[in-house]
Amino acid sequence: MKMMGITSPEIVALILRLLTGIASLIKLHFFWKILKLLNFSSVTKYCVLLFYALFWFHPYLAIRTSSENWGEIFLVIAMYYLLKSEIELEKSPTHTLLGGVFLGFSFLSRFQMAIVFVGIELFLILKRKFKNAVFVSIGFVFI
């Protein structure tokens, strides 16, 4: 930020909160897409999304620039791509690789997300989807 001439800590905090808020809105979009993938009824989708977006403390927490928020944002995006590759059964590994990449970003923002990565890998191995497990690992390691 100093390279752009922004030295005021209040302006820096405002910019970071705006970026985190926009990323949280993107997270809500991917959460909506997950609900669509899982074939929930439209009433259920709207109720869950409204509850998720308008729960009294969520807007306050969503703009906090913290590792928990960024880890959650990347985890929801990764889960969307992994669920999409699992449900649509595409031959292309693109969605599985993207899921691994976003799991890697989630790990970079919060290292405890490695537990989620291990759980997803174990799930894929137990379902005997070795190719998908390899692609998720490649995407994860790529980051």
Coordinates of C-alpha atoms in Angstrom, one line a residue:
M1 CA 0.0 0.0 0.0
K2 CA 2.9 2.3 0.7
M3 CA 3.9 1.9 -3.0
M4 CA 0.6 3.4 -4.0
G5 CA 1.0 6.3 -1.6
I6 CA -1.5 5.1 1.0
T7 CA 0.1 5.5 4.4
S8 CA -2.9 6.1 6.7
P9 CA -3.7 3.0 8.7
E10 CA -7.4 3.9 8.7
I11 CA -7.4 3.9 4.8
V12 CA -5.4 0.6 4.7
A13 CA -7.9 -1.0 7.2
L14 CA -10.8 0.3 5.1
I15 CA -9.4 -1.2 1.9
L16 CA -8.7 -4.6 3.6
R17 CA -12.2 -4.7 5.0
L18 CA -13.7 -3.9 1.7
L19 CA -11.7 -6.7 0.0
T20 CA -12.8 -9.1 2.8
G21 CA -16.4 -8.0 2.5
I22 CA -16.4 -8.6 -1.3
A23 CA -14.8 -12.0 -0.8
S24 CA -17.5 -12.8 1.8
L25 CA -20.2 -12.0 -0.8
I26 CA -18.4 -14.3 -3.3
K27 CA -18.4 -17.0 -0.6
L28 CA -22.2 -16.5 -0.2
H29 CA -22.5 -16.9 -4.0
F30 CA -20.6 -20.2 -3.9
F31 CA -22.6 -21.3 -0.9
W32 CA -25.8 -20.7 -3.0
K33 CA -24.3 -22.7 -5.8
I34 CA -23.6 -25.6 -3.4
L35 CA -27.2 -25.5 -2.3
K36 CA -28.3 -25.7 -5.9
L37 CA -26.0 -28.6 -6.6
L38 CA -27.4 -30.6 -3.7
N39 CA -31.0 -30.0 -5.1
F40 CA -32.5 -28.3 -2.1
S41 CA -36.0 -26.8 -2.6
S42 CA -36.1 -23.1 -3.4
V43 CA -37.7 -22.2 -0.1
T44 CA -35.0 -24.1 1.8
K45 CA -32.3 -22.4 -0.3
Y46 CA -33.6 -18.9 0.4
C47 CA -34.2 -19.6 4.1
V48 CA -30.7 -21.0 4.6
L49 CA -29.0 -18.2 2.6
L50 CA -31.0 -15.5 4.4
F51 CA -30.1 -17.0 7.8
Y52 CA -26.5 -17.3 6.8
A53 CA -26.3 -13.8 5.4
L54 CA -28.4 -11.9 7.9
F55 CA -27.7 -13.6 11.1
W56 CA -27.1 -10.7 13.4
F57 CA -23.4 -11.1 13.9
H58 CA -22.4 -12.5 10.5
P59 CA -22.1 -9.1 8.7
Y60 CA -19.8 -7.9 11.4
L61 CA -17.6 -10.9 11.3
A62 CA -17.6 -11.2 7.5
I63 CA -15.6 -7.9 7.1
R64 CA -13.0 -8.8 9.6
T65 CA -9.7 -9.4 7.9
S66 CA -8.7 -12.5 9.7
S67 CA -7.2 -15.9 8.8
E68 CA -10.4 -17.6 9.9
N69 CA -12.5 -15.6 7.4
W70 CA -10.1 -16.2 4.5
G71 CA -9.8 -19.9 5.3
E72 CA -13.6 -20.2 5.3
I73 CA -14.0 -18.3 2.0
F74 CA -11.5 -20.6 0.3
L75 CA -12.9 -23.7 1.9
V76 CA -16.4 -23.0 0.6
I77 CA -15.1 -22.4 -2.9
A78 CA -13.1 -25.6 -2.7
M79 CA -16.1 -27.6 -1.5
Y80 CA -18.2 -26.2 -4.4
Y81 CA -15.6 -27.4 -7.0
L82 CA -15.2 -30.8 -5.2
L83 CA -18.9 -31.4 -5.0
K84 CA -19.4 -30.3 -8.6
S85 CA -16.7 -32.8 -9.8
E86 CA -18.3 -35.5 -7.6
I87 CA -22.0 -34.9 -8.6
E88 CA -21.6 -34.2 -12.3
L89 CA -19.0 -37.0 -12.8
E90 CA -17.1 -35.1 -15.4
K91 CA -14.2 -36.8 -17.2
S92 CA -12.2 -33.6 -17.0
P93 CA -10.2 -33.2 -13.8
T94 CA -10.5 -29.4 -13.9
H95 CA -12.9 -29.1 -11.0
T96 CA -11.0 -31.5 -8.9
L97 CA -7.8 -29.6 -9.5
L98 CA -9.5 -26.3 -8.7
G99 CA -10.8 -27.8 -5.5
G100 CA -7.3 -28.7 -4.5
V101 CA -6.0 -25.3 -5.4
F102 CA -8.6 -23.6 -3.2
L103 CA -7.9 -26.0 -0.4
G104 CA -4.2 -25.0 -0.8
F105 CA -5.2 -21.3 -0.5
S106 CA -7.3 -22.2 2.5
F107 CA -4.3 -23.9 4.1
L108 CA -2.1 -20.9 3.3
S109 CA -4.5 -18.6 5.1
R110 CA -4.9 -20.9 8.1
F111 CA -2.7 -24.0 8.6
Q112 CA -5.4 -25.9 10.6
M113 CA -7.2 -26.4 7.3
A114 CA -4.8 -29.2 6.6
I115 CA -7.1 -31.3 8.8
V116 CA -9.9 -30.7 6.3
F117 CA -7.5 -31.6 3.4
V118 CA -6.6 -34.9 5.1
G119 CA -10.3 -35.7 5.7
I120 CA -11.2 -35.0 2.1
E121 CA -8.2 -37.2 0.9
L122 CA -9.3 -40.0 3.2
F123 CA -12.8 -39.8 2.0
L124 CA -11.7 -40.0 -1.6
I125 CA -9.4 -42.9 -0.9
L126 CA -12.1 -44.8 1.0
K127 CA -14.5 -44.3 -1.9
R128 CA -11.8 -45.7 -4.1
K129 CA -11.5 -42.5 -6.2
F130 CA -7.7 -42.6 -6.3
K131 CA -7.5 -40.4 -9.5
N132 CA -9.6 -37.6 -7.8
A133 CA -7.4 -37.9 -4.7
V134 CA -4.3 -37.5 -6.8
F135 CA -5.7 -34.4 -8.6
V136 CA -6.8 -32.8 -5.3
S137 CA -3.3 -33.4 -3.9
I138 CA -1.7 -32.0 -7.1
G139 CA -3.8 -28.9 -6.8
F140 CA -3.0 -28.5 -3.1
V141 CA 0.7 -28.9 -3.6
F142 CA 0.7 -26.6 -6.6
I143 CA -0.1 -23.7 -4.2

